[in-house]
Short mmCIF file of C-alpha atoms in Angstrom, two decimals:
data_model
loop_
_atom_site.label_atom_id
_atom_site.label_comp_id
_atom_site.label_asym_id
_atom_site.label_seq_id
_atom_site.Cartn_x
_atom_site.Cartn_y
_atom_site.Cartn_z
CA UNK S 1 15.02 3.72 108.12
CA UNK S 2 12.21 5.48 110.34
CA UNK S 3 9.47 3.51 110.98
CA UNK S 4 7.23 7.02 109.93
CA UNK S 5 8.67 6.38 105.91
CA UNK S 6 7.51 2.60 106.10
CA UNK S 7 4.01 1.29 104.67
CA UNK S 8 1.78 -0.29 107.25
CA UNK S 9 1.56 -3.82 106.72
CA UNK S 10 -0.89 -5.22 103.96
CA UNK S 11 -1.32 -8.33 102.12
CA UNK S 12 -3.38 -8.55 98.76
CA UNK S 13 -3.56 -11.38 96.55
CA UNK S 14 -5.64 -12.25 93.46
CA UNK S 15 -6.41 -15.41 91.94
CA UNK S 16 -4.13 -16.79 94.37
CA UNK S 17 -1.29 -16.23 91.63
CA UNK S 18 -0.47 -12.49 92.30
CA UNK S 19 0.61 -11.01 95.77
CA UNK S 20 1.01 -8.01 96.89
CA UNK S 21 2.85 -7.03 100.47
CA UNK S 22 3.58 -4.01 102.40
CA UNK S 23 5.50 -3.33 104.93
CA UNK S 24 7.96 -5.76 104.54
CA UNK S 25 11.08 -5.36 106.07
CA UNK S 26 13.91 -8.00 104.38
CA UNK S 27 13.47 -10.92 102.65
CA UNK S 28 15.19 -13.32 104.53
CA UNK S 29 15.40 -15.90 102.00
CA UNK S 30 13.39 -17.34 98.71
CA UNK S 31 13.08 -19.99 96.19
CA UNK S 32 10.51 -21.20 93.55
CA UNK S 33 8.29 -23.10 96.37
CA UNK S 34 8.96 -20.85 99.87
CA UNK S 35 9.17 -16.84 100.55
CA UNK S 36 10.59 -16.12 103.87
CA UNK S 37 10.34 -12.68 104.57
CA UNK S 38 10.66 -10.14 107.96
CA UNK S 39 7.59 -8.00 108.13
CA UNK S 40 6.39 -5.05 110.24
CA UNK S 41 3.91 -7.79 112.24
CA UNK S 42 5.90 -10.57 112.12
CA UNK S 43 8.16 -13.21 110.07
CA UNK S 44 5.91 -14.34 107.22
CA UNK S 45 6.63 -17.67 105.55
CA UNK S 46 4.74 -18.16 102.09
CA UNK S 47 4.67 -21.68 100.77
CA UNK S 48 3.83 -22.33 96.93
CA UNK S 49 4.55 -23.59 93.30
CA UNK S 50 6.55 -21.44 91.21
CA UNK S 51 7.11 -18.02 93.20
CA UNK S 52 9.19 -15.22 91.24
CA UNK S 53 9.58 -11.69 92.83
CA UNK S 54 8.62 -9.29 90.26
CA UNK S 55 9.52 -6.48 92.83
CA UNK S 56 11.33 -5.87 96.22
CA UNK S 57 11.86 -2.30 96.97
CA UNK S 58 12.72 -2.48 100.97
CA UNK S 59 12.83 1.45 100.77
CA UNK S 60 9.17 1.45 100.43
CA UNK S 61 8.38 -1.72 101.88
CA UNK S 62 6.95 -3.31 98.94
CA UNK S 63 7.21 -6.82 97.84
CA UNK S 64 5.20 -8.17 94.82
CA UNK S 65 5.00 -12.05 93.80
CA UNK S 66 3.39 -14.41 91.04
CA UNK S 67 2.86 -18.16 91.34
CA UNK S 68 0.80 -20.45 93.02
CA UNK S 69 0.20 -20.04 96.86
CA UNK S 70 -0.90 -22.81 99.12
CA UNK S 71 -0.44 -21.58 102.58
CA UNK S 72 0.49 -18.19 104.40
CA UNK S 73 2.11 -18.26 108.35
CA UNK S 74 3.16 -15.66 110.44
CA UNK S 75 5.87 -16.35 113.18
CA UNK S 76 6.69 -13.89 115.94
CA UNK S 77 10.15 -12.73 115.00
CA UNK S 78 11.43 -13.52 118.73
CA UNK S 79 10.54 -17.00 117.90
CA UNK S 80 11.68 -16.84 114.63
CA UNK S 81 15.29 -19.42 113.97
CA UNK S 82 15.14 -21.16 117.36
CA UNK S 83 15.91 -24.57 117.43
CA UNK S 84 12.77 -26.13 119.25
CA UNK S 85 9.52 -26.22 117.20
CA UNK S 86 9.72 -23.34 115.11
CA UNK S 87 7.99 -23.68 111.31
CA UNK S 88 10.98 -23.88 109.58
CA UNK S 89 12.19 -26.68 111.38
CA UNK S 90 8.52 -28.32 111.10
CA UNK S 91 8.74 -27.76 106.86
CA UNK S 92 12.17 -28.61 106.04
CA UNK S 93 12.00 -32.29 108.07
#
């Protein structure tokens, strides 16, 4: 896809329960407590209670969430899955 049809990157969220992204690129992987997903800026890691994707249309760039978010992180995707001190590595030990 072109990056002139993707949405420029934007987070909303309300009450801490609903979230709203653009510009996301792939999710690269989800459960009920952590939302790991490739943006335009970056690698964004959400960590929570509860998550469900209500929508994920990676046409538009659109992702939409409910549950209960504790924390939000960015990683630089060139950083992003290498062995030594990356966030992942740091949450899942």
């Amino acid at each position: 896809m072109s990056e002139e049809k993707r949405n420029k990157h934007n987070i909303s969220i309300l009450d801490r329960t609903n979230i709203k992204i653009t510009g996301v690129i792939d999710v690269i992987s989800f459960d009920e407590e952590i939302i790991v997903s490739e943006t335009e800026l970056g690698i964004l890691i959400l960590k929570g209670l509860n998550f469900h994707i209500n929508k994920l249309n990676l046409d538009s760039g659109d992702l939409e969430i409910t549950g209960e978010i504790y924390s939000l992180v960015y990683e630089d995707k060139s950083s992003y899955g290498k062995p030594s001190g990356n966030i992942l590595s740091k949450i899942f030990k």
